[in-house]
Amino acid sequence: MTKILVIEDEPSLREEILDILESEGFDVMGAEDGLEGLDSAQTNFPDLILCDVMLPGADGYAVLSGLRQNPDTALIPFIFLTAKATRENVRQGMDLGADDYLTKPFRMDELLNAITSRLTKQATIVQIHQKVTQLQHSNLLKDEFIGSASQELRGPATNIMMALKLLQQAANPEQTQRYIDRLQQECYREIHLIDDLLDLHYLGANERPLQPEKLNLQTWIPAIVEPFKTQARKRQQTLWSNIPPYLPMPVIDAADFKRILSELLNNACKYTAPGGKIVLEARCDLTASEAINPDGQMIMLIVSNEAEIPDKFIPNLFQPFYRVPESDRWQQGGNGLGLTLVEKLAKRLNGKVQISSKAGWTQFTLQLPIETNPPTTLAPNK
Ligand code: CA
């Protein structure tokens, strides 16, 4: 409810204004002198103040200048009510930052119009202010991101320089081969990081329009999982996939969907100890789909792996470049962008990804609302 403070020492006028404003649906409060008004403004933070100029004790100018000095009350719209609106009075009030003047006697519709006009302007100012704050915040995040990205890119580059130096001084073919392998590894890391950064950039800029196509999950999921089974076997891990005999055939962007699943599987393989288990489960959950996507169905992919992440680290997992401290005991060298990409891609497909970790297992659940019929007309790519 919009709160209005009326500072007026003439009781009959004060009461009349309060009554009218109350009947218009405003939350009202009155003050009979300047000091009481200033005090009320600083405790109640009204949305607008009507204030007489001539008041006992502190006059209207003193009230206004007191309000403008306090950052919490400085922006409250302020309308003077005055019997003597000479040029000098008006100038003085405007210099102090009054928003409007009403000369007594005024009609109540004039008062209400002045109030509405101020409140509308104030709403615009608040919106602009919020937008500016948002932009400043996102600018800050961008700066932080550039700083972290530069540091991350420096890592492999420094190792490449070092491996090159060692290669120049290699004493035998075995050493030469070892440094070449190291060089290859670091180049691969650098390229992978640059590719992920570019993908994040393209996602943010929305440069690749969604290209929904009908997918047969029964064959599509195993084709994606297969290379990860090989990867897991190399580290003596077991990767099981549990795909029910019937799954709907969603119309979905296959590239985004594949990337999400691959990142989740890659993540699970990386952070599971040699010998540990990884499980992928696909489900079409009707109860959940009714809540999230009443007009369609929902597919759930659950990737669980044998590793536990302490609760305190979980909120950071989707932050760019974040790595759980001491989680990479097997030197798998993640760049900390995989889960950031997963979250953004899931959002792009109108879905979400959640994580839970307990009893020695970590579980990522991807929920995607799906359409099973292709749209009859495809919207042109923008
Ligand atoms: Ca007065």
mmCIF file of C-alpha atoms and ligand atoms in Angstrom:
data_model
loop_
_atom_site.group_PDB
_atom_site.id
_atom_site.type_symbol
_atom_site.label_atom_id
_atom_site.label_comp_id
_atom_site.label_asym_id
_atom_site.label_seq_id
_atom_site.Cartn_x
_atom_site.Cartn_y
_atom_site.Cartn_z
ATOM 1 C CA MET A 1 0.000 0.000 0.000
ATOM 2 C CA THR A 2 1.363 3.454 -0.899
ATOM 3 C CA LYS A 3 2.260 5.409 2.255
ATOM 4 C CA ILE A 4 1.783 9.193 2.347
ATOM 5 C CA LEU A 5 2.972 11.484 5.120
ATOM 6 C CA VAL A 6 1.134 14.802 5.519
ATOM 7 C CA ILE A 7 3.011 17.477 7.503
ATOM 8 C CA GLU A 8 0.571 20.347 8.145
ATOM 9 C CA ASP A 9 0.076 22.396 11.316
ATOM 10 C CA GLU A 10 -3.496 23.473 10.527
ATOM 11 C CA PRO A 11 -5.548 20.627 12.081
ATOM 12 C CA SER A 12 -8.677 20.992 9.915
ATOM 13 C CA LEU A 13 -6.703 21.037 6.631
ATOM 14 C CA ARG A 14 -4.475 18.150 7.787
ATOM 15 C CA GLU A 15 -7.476 16.010 8.732
ATOM 16 C CA GLU A 16 -9.283 16.844 5.493
ATOM 17 C CA ILE A 17 -6.271 15.796 3.376
ATOM 18 C CA LEU A 18 -5.748 12.627 5.430
ATOM 19 C CA ASP A 19 -9.430 11.659 5.065
ATOM 20 C CA ILE A 20 -9.459 12.179 1.301
ATOM 21 C CA LEU A 21 -6.217 10.246 0.780
ATOM 22 C CA GLU A 22 -7.416 7.426 2.991
ATOM 23 C CA SER A 23 -10.642 7.167 1.001
ATOM 24 C CA GLU A 24 -8.486 6.963 -2.162
ATOM 25 C CA GLY A 25 -6.816 3.860 -0.719
ATOM 26 C CA PHE A 26 -3.557 5.354 0.550
ATOM 27 C CA ASP A 27 -1.961 4.408 3.836
ATOM 28 C CA VAL A 28 -1.753 7.812 5.558
ATOM 29 C CA MET A 29 0.012 9.394 8.526
ATOM 30 C CA GLY A 30 -0.020 12.985 9.772
ATOM 31 C CA ALA A 31 2.453 15.237 11.581
ATOM 32 C CA GLU A 32 1.657 18.645 13.072
ATOM 33 C CA ASP A 33 5.074 20.267 12.954
ATOM 34 C CA GLY A 34 8.393 20.012 11.114
ATOM 35 C CA LEU A 35 10.308 18.022 13.700
ATOM 36 C CA GLU A 36 7.536 15.466 14.128
ATOM 37 C CA GLY A 37 7.321 15.203 10.329
ATOM 38 C CA LEU A 38 11.065 14.666 9.919
ATOM 39 C CA ASP A 39 11.009 12.061 12.650
ATOM 40 C CA SER A 40 8.030 10.231 11.110
ATOM 41 C CA ALA A 41 9.672 10.262 7.639
ATOM 42 C CA GLN A 42 12.836 8.755 9.048
ATOM 43 C CA THR A 43 11.016 5.962 10.860
ATOM 44 C CA ASN A 44 8.161 5.167 8.445
ATOM 45 C CA PHE A 45 9.854 5.843 5.055
ATOM 46 C CA PRO A 46 6.689 7.026 3.267
ATOM 47 C CA ASP A 47 6.397 6.795 -0.524
ATOM 48 C CA LEU A 48 5.510 10.505 -0.765
ATOM 49 C CA ILE A 49 5.458 13.531 1.534
ATOM 50 C CA LEU A 50 3.071 16.516 1.451
ATOM 51 C CA CYS A 51 4.512 19.324 3.544
ATOM 52 C CA ASP A 52 3.377 22.813 4.466
ATOM 53 C CA VAL A 53 6.063 25.512 4.126
ATOM 54 C CA MET A 54 5.141 27.585 7.201
ATOM 55 C CA LEU A 55 5.382 25.283 10.216
ATOM 56 C CA PRO A 56 6.153 25.907 13.886
ATOM 57 C CA GLY A 57 9.713 24.933 14.876
ATOM 58 C CA ALA A 58 11.463 23.564 11.806
ATOM 59 C CA ASP A 59 9.765 24.962 8.672
ATOM 60 C CA GLY A 60 9.140 23.056 5.431
ATOM 61 C CA TYR A 61 12.534 24.034 3.968
ATOM 62 C CA ALA A 62 14.315 22.661 7.044
ATOM 63 C CA VAL A 63 12.312 19.400 6.772
ATOM 64 C CA LEU A 64 13.177 19.047 3.075
ATOM 65 C CA SER A 65 16.857 19.773 3.558
ATOM 66 C CA GLY A 66 16.972 17.297 6.488
ATOM 67 C CA LEU A 67 15.384 14.590 4.316
ATOM 68 C CA ARG A 68 17.679 15.203 1.361
ATOM 69 C CA GLN A 69 20.779 14.856 3.564
ATOM 70 C CA ASN A 70 19.852 11.315 4.609
ATOM 71 C CA PRO A 71 20.424 8.757 1.804
ATOM 72 C CA ASP A 72 17.460 6.681 3.064
ATOM 73 C CA THR A 73 14.987 9.553 2.657
ATOM 74 C CA ALA A 74 16.737 11.623 -0.034
ATOM 75 C CA LEU A 75 14.684 10.217 -2.911
ATOM 76 C CA ILE A 76 11.192 10.376 -1.355
ATOM 77 C CA PRO A 77 8.960 12.517 -3.621
ATOM 78 C CA PHE A 78 8.209 15.786 -1.828
ATOM 79 C CA ILE A 79 5.360 18.205 -2.556
ATOM 80 C CA PHE A 80 5.155 21.598 -0.866
ATOM 81 C CA LEU A 81 1.801 23.012 0.218
ATOM 82 C CA THR A 82 2.042 26.753 0.499
ATOM 83 C CA ALA A 83 -0.098 29.860 0.869
ATOM 84 C CA LYS A 84 2.596 32.180 -0.499
ATOM 85 C CA ALA A 85 4.100 30.754 -3.649
ATOM 86 C CA THR A 86 6.231 33.736 -4.642
ATOM 87 C CA ARG A 87 8.977 33.249 -7.243
ATOM 88 C CA GLU A 88 11.618 33.270 -4.465
ATOM 89 C CA ASN A 89 9.737 30.655 -2.386
ATOM 90 C CA VAL A 90 9.367 28.360 -5.337
ATOM 91 C CA ARG A 91 13.038 28.833 -6.314
ATOM 92 C CA GLN A 92 14.177 28.100 -2.755
ATOM 93 C CA GLY A 93 12.086 24.920 -2.556
ATOM 94 C CA MET A 94 13.177 23.676 -5.986
ATOM 95 C CA ASP A 95 16.850 24.362 -5.143
ATOM 96 C CA LEU A 96 16.439 22.122 -2.092
ATOM 97 C CA GLY A 97 14.962 19.410 -4.312
ATOM 98 C CA ALA A 98 11.175 19.719 -3.908
ATOM 99 C CA ASP A 99 9.303 17.897 -6.669
ATOM 100 C CA ASP A 100 6.199 20.079 -6.849
ATOM 101 C CA TYR A 101 4.297 23.013 -5.352
ATOM 102 C CA LEU A 102 0.603 23.298 -4.590
ATOM 103 C CA THR A 103 -0.733 26.735 -3.715
ATOM 104 C CA LYS A 104 -3.397 26.955 -1.011
ATOM 105 C CA PRO A 105 -6.298 26.868 -1.364
ATOM 106 C CA PHE A 106 -6.196 23.920 -3.776
ATOM 107 C CA ARG A 107 -8.904 21.566 -4.932
ATOM 108 C CA MET A 108 -8.625 17.938 -3.869
ATOM 109 C CA ASP A 109 -8.506 16.762 -7.499
ATOM 110 C CA GLU A 110 -5.452 19.014 -8.027
ATOM 111 C CA LEU A 111 -3.827 17.416 -5.013
ATOM 112 C CA LEU A 112 -4.618 13.890 -6.204
ATOM 113 C CA ASN A 113 -3.331 14.662 -9.719
ATOM 114 C CA ALA A 114 -0.088 16.040 -8.305
ATOM 115 C CA ILE A 115 0.331 12.919 -6.151
ATOM 116 C CA THR A 116 -0.395 10.499 -9.032
ATOM 117 C CA SER A 117 1.987 12.304 -11.337
ATOM 118 C CA ARG A 118 4.811 12.200 -8.729
ATOM 119 C CA LEU A 119 4.238 8.551 -7.877
ATOM 120 C CA THR A 120 4.312 7.601 -11.576
ATOM 121 C CA LYS A 121 7.571 9.503 -12.084
ATOM 122 C CA GLN A 122 9.002 7.909 -8.957
ATOM 123 C CA ALA A 123 8.109 4.410 -10.201
ATOM 124 C CA THR A 124 10.041 5.138 -13.407
ATOM 125 C CA ILE A 125 13.003 6.435 -11.405
ATOM 126 C CA VAL A 126 12.977 3.312 -9.222
ATOM 127 C CA GLN A 127 12.879 1.099 -12.343
ATOM 128 C CA ILE A 128 15.790 2.961 -13.897
ATOM 129 C CA HIS A 129 17.682 2.768 -10.626
ATOM 130 C CA GLN A 130 17.126 -1.019 -10.434
ATOM 131 C CA LYS A 131 18.234 -1.408 -14.049
ATOM 132 C CA VAL A 132 21.416 0.589 -13.361
ATOM 133 C CA THR A 133 22.142 -1.538 -10.280
ATOM 134 C CA GLN A 134 21.583 -4.713 -12.320
ATOM 135 C CA LEU A 135 23.897 -3.480 -15.063
ATOM 136 C CA GLN A 136 26.572 -2.503 -12.556
ATOM 137 C CA HIS A 137 26.300 -5.958 -11.006
ATOM 138 C CA SER A 138 26.504 -7.779 -14.318
ATOM 139 C CA ASN A 139 29.416 -5.565 -15.335
ATOM 140 C CA LEU A 140 31.187 -6.535 -12.130
ATOM 141 C CA LEU A 141 30.506 -10.241 -12.785
ATOM 142 C CA LYS A 142 31.828 -9.828 -16.326
ATOM 143 C CA ASP A 143 35.021 -8.182 -15.027
ATOM 144 C CA GLU A 144 35.477 -10.997 -12.513
ATOM 145 C CA PHE A 145 34.870 -13.558 -15.264
ATOM 146 C CA ILE A 146 37.480 -11.970 -17.553
ATOM 147 C CA GLY A 147 39.971 -11.915 -14.674
ATOM 148 C CA SER A 148 39.399 -15.595 -13.838
ATOM 149 C CA ALA A 149 39.409 -16.634 -17.518
ATOM 150 C CA SER A 150 42.742 -14.886 -18.108
ATOM 151 C CA GLN A 151 44.273 -16.630 -15.103
ATOM 152 C CA GLU A 152 42.918 -20.007 -16.258
ATOM 153 C CA LEU A 153 44.304 -19.491 -19.776
ATOM 154 C CA ARG A 154 47.693 -18.604 -18.337
ATOM 155 C CA GLY A 155 48.000 -22.032 -16.606
ATOM 156 C CA PRO A 156 48.406 -24.256 -19.682
ATOM 157 C CA ALA A 157 50.349 -21.522 -21.533
ATOM 158 C CA THR A 158 52.946 -21.399 -18.736
ATOM 159 C CA ASN A 159 53.231 -25.198 -18.776
ATOM 160 C CA ILE A 160 53.685 -25.148 -22.561
ATOM 161 C CA MET A 161 56.563 -22.668 -22.197
ATOM 162 C CA MET A 162 58.154 -24.844 -19.547
ATOM 163 C CA ALA A 163 57.781 -28.051 -21.566
ATOM 164 C CA LEU A 164 59.332 -26.296 -24.598
ATOM 165 C CA LYS A 165 62.355 -25.235 -22.540
ATOM 166 C CA LEU A 166 62.778 -28.783 -21.222
ATOM 167 C CA LEU A 167 62.351 -30.179 -24.725
ATOM 168 C CA GLN A 168 65.220 -28.005 -25.960
ATOM 169 C CA GLN A 169 67.452 -29.468 -23.252
ATOM 170 C CA ALA A 170 66.255 -33.080 -23.571
ATOM 171 C CA ALA A 171 69.169 -35.469 -23.220
ATOM 172 C CA ASN A 172 67.648 -38.585 -24.841
ATOM 173 C CA PRO A 173 64.712 -39.721 -27.031
ATOM 174 C CA GLU A 174 62.678 -40.851 -23.960
ATOM 175 C CA GLN A 175 62.873 -37.385 -22.430
ATOM 176 C CA THR A 176 62.030 -35.806 -25.792
ATOM 177 C CA GLN A 177 58.921 -37.994 -26.070
ATOM 178 C CA ARG A 178 57.864 -37.227 -22.515
ATOM 179 C CA TYR A 179 58.036 -33.459 -23.113
ATOM 180 C CA ILE A 180 56.223 -33.765 -26.435
ATOM 181 C CA ASP A 181 53.435 -35.696 -24.671
ATOM 182 C CA ARG A 182 53.279 -32.986 -22.024
ATOM 183 C CA LEU A 183 53.109 -30.308 -24.719
ATOM 184 C CA GLN A 184 50.264 -32.128 -26.438
ATOM 185 C CA GLN A 185 48.375 -32.478 -23.166
ATOM 186 C CA GLU A 186 48.702 -28.800 -22.293
ATOM 187 C CA CYS A 187 47.750 -27.689 -25.823
ATOM 188 C CA TYR A 188 44.666 -29.902 -25.585
ATOM 189 C CA ARG A 189 43.767 -28.363 -22.196
ATOM 190 C CA GLU A 190 44.179 -24.857 -23.585
ATOM 191 C CA ILE A 191 42.070 -25.555 -26.678
ATOM 192 C CA HIS A 192 39.373 -27.245 -24.599
ATOM 193 C CA LEU A 193 39.230 -24.236 -22.282
ATOM 194 C CA ILE A 194 39.021 -21.797 -25.201
ATOM 195 C CA ASP A 195 36.256 -23.903 -26.797
ATOM 196 C CA ASP A 196 34.259 -23.902 -23.537
ATOM 197 C CA LEU A 197 34.728 -20.147 -23.155
ATOM 198 C CA LEU A 198 33.501 -19.637 -26.717
ATOM 199 C CA ASP A 199 30.505 -21.913 -26.091
ATOM 200 C CA LEU A 200 29.603 -19.884 -23.001
ATOM 201 C CA HIS A 201 29.951 -16.711 -25.028
ATOM 202 C CA TYR A 202 27.728 -18.030 -27.856
ATOM 203 C CA LEU A 203 25.162 -19.198 -25.298
ATOM 204 C CA GLY A 204 25.120 -15.777 -23.598
ATOM 205 C CA ALA A 205 24.798 -14.020 -26.958
ATOM 206 C CA ASN A 206 22.165 -16.566 -28.050
ATOM 207 C CA GLU A 207 23.994 -16.955 -31.346
ATOM 208 C CA ARG A 208 22.890 -20.466 -32.202
ATOM 209 C CA PRO A 209 19.114 -20.738 -32.546
ATOM 210 C CA LEU A 210 17.524 -23.919 -31.170
ATOM 211 C CA GLN A 211 17.044 -26.617 -33.803
ATOM 212 C CA PRO A 212 14.484 -29.050 -32.409
ATOM 213 C CA GLU A 213 14.365 -32.493 -34.007
ATOM 214 C CA LYS A 214 12.644 -35.753 -33.142
ATOM 215 C CA LEU A 215 14.948 -38.051 -31.170
ATOM 216 C CA ASN A 216 14.672 -41.757 -30.546
ATOM 217 C CA LEU A 217 16.113 -41.837 -27.028
ATOM 218 C CA GLN A 218 16.208 -45.631 -27.010
ATOM 219 C CA THR A 219 19.116 -45.558 -29.479
ATOM 220 C CA TRP A 220 20.290 -41.986 -29.033
ATOM 221 C CA ILE A 221 21.242 -42.237 -25.330
ATOM 222 C CA PRO A 222 23.312 -45.456 -25.680
ATOM 223 C CA ALA A 223 25.243 -43.926 -28.602
ATOM 224 C CA ILE A 224 26.299 -41.037 -26.357
ATOM 225 C CA VAL A 225 27.060 -43.235 -23.362
ATOM 226 C CA GLU A 226 29.245 -45.740 -25.272
ATOM 227 C CA PRO A 227 32.493 -43.673 -25.435
ATOM 228 C CA PHE A 228 32.150 -42.913 -21.725
ATOM 229 C CA LYS A 229 31.894 -46.644 -20.985
ATOM 230 C CA THR A 230 35.288 -47.047 -22.672
ATOM 231 C CA GLN A 231 36.660 -44.050 -20.767
ATOM 232 C CA ALA A 232 35.365 -45.523 -17.494
ATOM 233 C CA ARG A 233 36.808 -48.969 -18.203
ATOM 234 C CA LYS A 234 40.261 -47.406 -18.658
ATOM 235 C CA ARG A 235 40.078 -46.275 -15.044
ATOM 236 C CA GLN A 236 38.533 -49.557 -13.838
ATOM 237 C CA GLN A 237 35.224 -47.773 -13.223
ATOM 238 C CA THR A 238 31.857 -49.278 -14.043
ATOM 239 C CA LEU A 239 29.345 -47.199 -15.958
ATOM 240 C CA TRP A 240 25.834 -48.647 -15.982
ATOM 241 C CA SER A 241 22.983 -47.210 -17.918
ATOM 242 C CA ASN A 242 19.417 -47.981 -17.031
ATOM 243 C CA ILE A 243 17.091 -47.100 -19.895
ATOM 244 C CA PRO A 244 13.468 -48.245 -19.670
ATOM 245 C CA PRO A 245 11.969 -50.170 -22.626
ATOM 246 C CA TYR A 246 9.662 -47.291 -23.434
ATOM 247 C CA LEU A 247 10.648 -43.627 -23.619
ATOM 248 C CA PRO A 248 8.811 -40.876 -25.488
ATOM 249 C CA MET A 249 10.386 -39.488 -28.660
ATOM 250 C CA PRO A 250 10.933 -35.842 -27.778
ATOM 251 C CA VAL A 251 11.341 -32.998 -30.229
ATOM 252 C CA ILE A 252 14.388 -31.306 -28.823
ATOM 253 C CA ASP A 253 17.655 -29.609 -29.769
ATOM 254 C CA ALA A 254 19.929 -32.645 -30.055
ATOM 255 C CA ALA A 255 23.218 -30.715 -29.860
ATOM 256 C CA ASP A 256 22.342 -29.017 -26.568
ATOM 257 C CA PHE A 257 20.887 -32.210 -25.129
ATOM 258 C CA LYS A 258 23.988 -34.210 -26.113
ATOM 259 C CA ARG A 259 26.298 -31.602 -24.620
ATOM 260 C CA ILE A 260 24.460 -31.673 -21.276
ATOM 261 C CA LEU A 261 24.537 -35.460 -21.057
ATOM 262 C CA SER A 262 28.195 -35.646 -22.130
ATOM 263 C CA GLU A 263 29.274 -33.005 -19.607
ATOM 264 C CA LEU A 264 27.424 -34.800 -16.794
ATOM 265 C CA LEU A 265 28.934 -38.170 -17.720
ATOM 266 C CA ASN A 266 32.406 -36.685 -18.164
ATOM 267 C CA ASN A 267 32.105 -34.974 -14.800
ATOM 268 C CA ALA A 268 30.998 -38.222 -13.142
ATOM 269 C CA CYS A 269 33.904 -40.191 -14.660
ATOM 270 C CA LYS A 270 36.440 -37.534 -13.650
ATOM 271 C CA TYR A 271 35.453 -37.280 -10.024
ATOM 272 C CA THR A 272 34.917 -40.960 -9.283
ATOM 273 C CA ALA A 273 37.787 -42.951 -7.803
ATOM 274 C CA PRO A 274 39.316 -45.710 -9.935
ATOM 275 C CA GLY A 275 37.143 -48.776 -9.353
ATOM 276 C CA GLY A 276 34.063 -46.666 -8.485
ATOM 277 C CA LYS A 277 30.586 -46.836 -10.008
ATOM 278 C CA ILE A 278 28.674 -44.443 -12.251
ATOM 279 C CA VAL A 279 24.997 -44.906 -13.095
ATOM 280 C CA LEU A 280 22.900 -43.213 -15.745
ATOM 281 C CA GLU A 281 19.160 -43.562 -15.458
ATOM 282 C CA ALA A 282 16.522 -42.234 -17.856
ATOM 283 C CA ARG A 283 12.915 -41.763 -16.761
ATOM 284 C CA CYS A 284 9.745 -40.302 -18.061
ATOM 285 C CA ASP A 285 8.190 -39.024 -14.872
ATOM 286 C CA LEU A 286 4.465 -38.401 -15.205
ATOM 287 C CA THR A 287 3.848 -37.078 -11.677
ATOM 288 C CA ALA A 288 6.650 -34.554 -11.987
ATOM 289 C CA SER A 289 5.692 -33.672 -15.543
ATOM 290 C CA GLU A 290 2.167 -32.685 -14.519
ATOM 291 C CA ALA A 291 3.583 -30.140 -12.082
ATOM 292 C CA ILE A 292 6.206 -28.702 -14.409
ATOM 293 C CA ASN A 293 4.808 -29.184 -17.878
ATOM 294 C CA PRO A 294 1.056 -29.832 -17.686
ATOM 295 C CA ASP A 295 0.682 -29.684 -21.485
ATOM 296 C CA GLY A 296 3.419 -32.144 -22.293
ATOM 297 C CA GLN A 297 5.714 -34.723 -20.809
ATOM 298 C CA MET A 298 8.954 -34.547 -18.953
ATOM 299 C CA ILE A 299 12.102 -36.532 -19.297
ATOM 300 C CA MET A 300 14.526 -37.044 -16.420
ATOM 301 C CA LEU A 301 18.142 -38.061 -16.760
ATOM 302 C CA ILE A 302 19.882 -38.942 -13.533
ATOM 303 C CA VAL A 303 23.650 -39.316 -13.431
ATOM 304 C CA SER A 304 24.937 -40.696 -10.138
ATOM 305 C CA ASN A 305 28.526 -41.364 -9.250
ATOM 306 C CA GLU A 306 30.305 -42.803 -6.272
ATOM 307 C CA ALA A 307 31.785 -39.664 -4.709
ATOM 308 C CA GLU A 308 30.424 -37.330 -2.086
ATOM 309 C CA ILE A 309 30.616 -33.539 -2.161
ATOM 310 C CA PRO A 310 30.327 -31.725 1.199
ATOM 311 C CA ASP A 311 27.120 -29.647 1.433
ATOM 312 C CA LYS A 312 28.977 -26.344 1.816
ATOM 313 C CA PHE A 313 30.492 -26.641 -1.683
ATOM 314 C CA ILE A 314 27.275 -27.534 -3.513
ATOM 315 C CA PRO A 315 25.883 -23.980 -3.999
ATOM 316 C CA ASN A 316 29.088 -23.025 -5.884
ATOM 317 C CA LEU A 317 29.140 -25.958 -8.296
ATOM 318 C CA PHE A 318 27.568 -24.097 -11.220
ATOM 319 C CA GLN A 319 29.823 -21.034 -10.829
ATOM 320 C CA PRO A 320 32.328 -20.627 -13.675
ATOM 321 C CA PHE A 321 35.835 -21.982 -12.881
ATOM 322 C CA TYR A 322 34.711 -23.399 -9.550
ATOM 323 C CA ARG A 323 36.304 -26.647 -8.483
ATOM 324 C CA VAL A 324 35.511 -28.433 -5.255
ATOM 325 C CA PRO A 325 38.682 -28.226 -3.119
ATOM 326 C CA GLU A 326 40.713 -31.462 -3.184
ATOM 327 C CA SER A 327 38.138 -33.206 -5.377
ATOM 328 C CA ASP A 328 40.591 -33.776 -8.247
ATOM 329 C CA ARG A 329 42.748 -36.296 -6.435
ATOM 330 C CA TRP A 330 43.242 -38.200 -9.671
ATOM 331 C CA GLN A 331 44.516 -35.165 -11.606
ATOM 332 C CA GLN A 332 41.739 -35.221 -14.179
ATOM 333 C CA GLY A 333 42.101 -31.466 -14.660
ATOM 334 C CA GLY A 334 38.589 -30.108 -15.163
ATOM 335 C CA ASN A 335 38.425 -26.440 -16.175
ATOM 336 C CA GLY A 336 35.407 -25.680 -13.988
ATOM 337 C CA LEU A 337 33.189 -24.642 -16.914
ATOM 338 C CA GLY A 338 31.397 -27.952 -17.598
ATOM 339 C CA LEU A 339 28.646 -27.544 -15.013
ATOM 340 C CA THR A 340 28.251 -23.831 -15.800
ATOM 341 C CA LEU A 341 27.516 -24.864 -19.393
ATOM 342 C CA VAL A 342 25.160 -27.642 -18.242
ATOM 343 C CA GLU A 343 23.090 -25.218 -16.173
ATOM 344 C CA LYS A 344 22.858 -22.637 -18.961
ATOM 345 C CA LEU A 345 21.982 -25.253 -21.595
ATOM 346 C CA ALA A 346 19.293 -26.805 -19.380
ATOM 347 C CA LYS A 347 17.773 -23.361 -18.875
ATOM 348 C CA ARG A 348 17.850 -22.795 -22.646
ATOM 349 C CA LEU A 349 15.809 -25.993 -23.068
ATOM 350 C CA ASN A 350 13.385 -24.739 -20.358
ATOM 351 C CA GLY A 351 14.609 -27.421 -17.995
ATOM 352 C CA LYS A 352 16.659 -27.486 -14.849
ATOM 353 C CA VAL A 353 19.466 -29.419 -13.287
ATOM 354 C CA GLN A 354 19.685 -30.239 -9.596
ATOM 355 C CA ILE A 355 22.352 -31.830 -7.498
ATOM 356 C CA SER A 356 22.310 -33.793 -4.288
ATOM 357 C CA SER A 357 25.144 -35.543 -2.524
ATOM 358 C CA LYS A 358 24.875 -37.958 0.361
ATOM 359 C CA ALA A 359 25.818 -41.438 1.598
ATOM 360 C CA GLY A 360 28.852 -41.611 -0.667
ATOM 361 C CA TRP A 361 26.999 -40.736 -3.889
ATOM 362 C CA THR A 362 26.520 -37.566 -5.905
ATOM 363 C CA GLN A 363 23.495 -37.275 -8.123
ATOM 364 C CA PHE A 364 22.768 -34.813 -10.929
ATOM 365 C CA THR A 365 19.145 -34.760 -12.043
ATOM 366 C CA LEU A 366 18.289 -33.129 -15.330
ATOM 367 C CA GLN A 367 14.590 -32.430 -15.881
ATOM 368 C CA LEU A 368 13.470 -31.372 -19.321
ATOM 369 C CA PRO A 369 9.927 -30.601 -20.376
ATOM 370 C CA ILE A 370 9.439 -32.165 -23.785
ATOM 371 C CA GLU A 371 7.091 -31.906 -26.688
ATOM 372 C CA THR A 372 6.564 -35.104 -28.589
ATOM 373 C CA ASN A 373 5.000 -33.563 -31.689
ATOM 374 C CA PRO A 374 6.990 -31.282 -33.952
ATOM 375 C CA PRO A 375 5.451 -27.791 -34.289
ATOM 376 C CA THR A 376 3.363 -27.566 -37.466
ATOM 377 C CA THR A 377 5.016 -24.337 -38.519
ATOM 378 C CA LEU A 378 8.568 -23.564 -37.523
ATOM 379 C CA ALA A 379 9.244 -20.007 -36.399
ATOM 380 C CA PRO A 380 11.838 -18.303 -38.634
ATOM 381 C CA ASN A 381 15.308 -18.150 -37.100
ATOM 382 C CA LYS A 382 16.050 -14.732 -35.715
HETATM 383 CA CA CA B 1 1.184 26.517 8.259
#
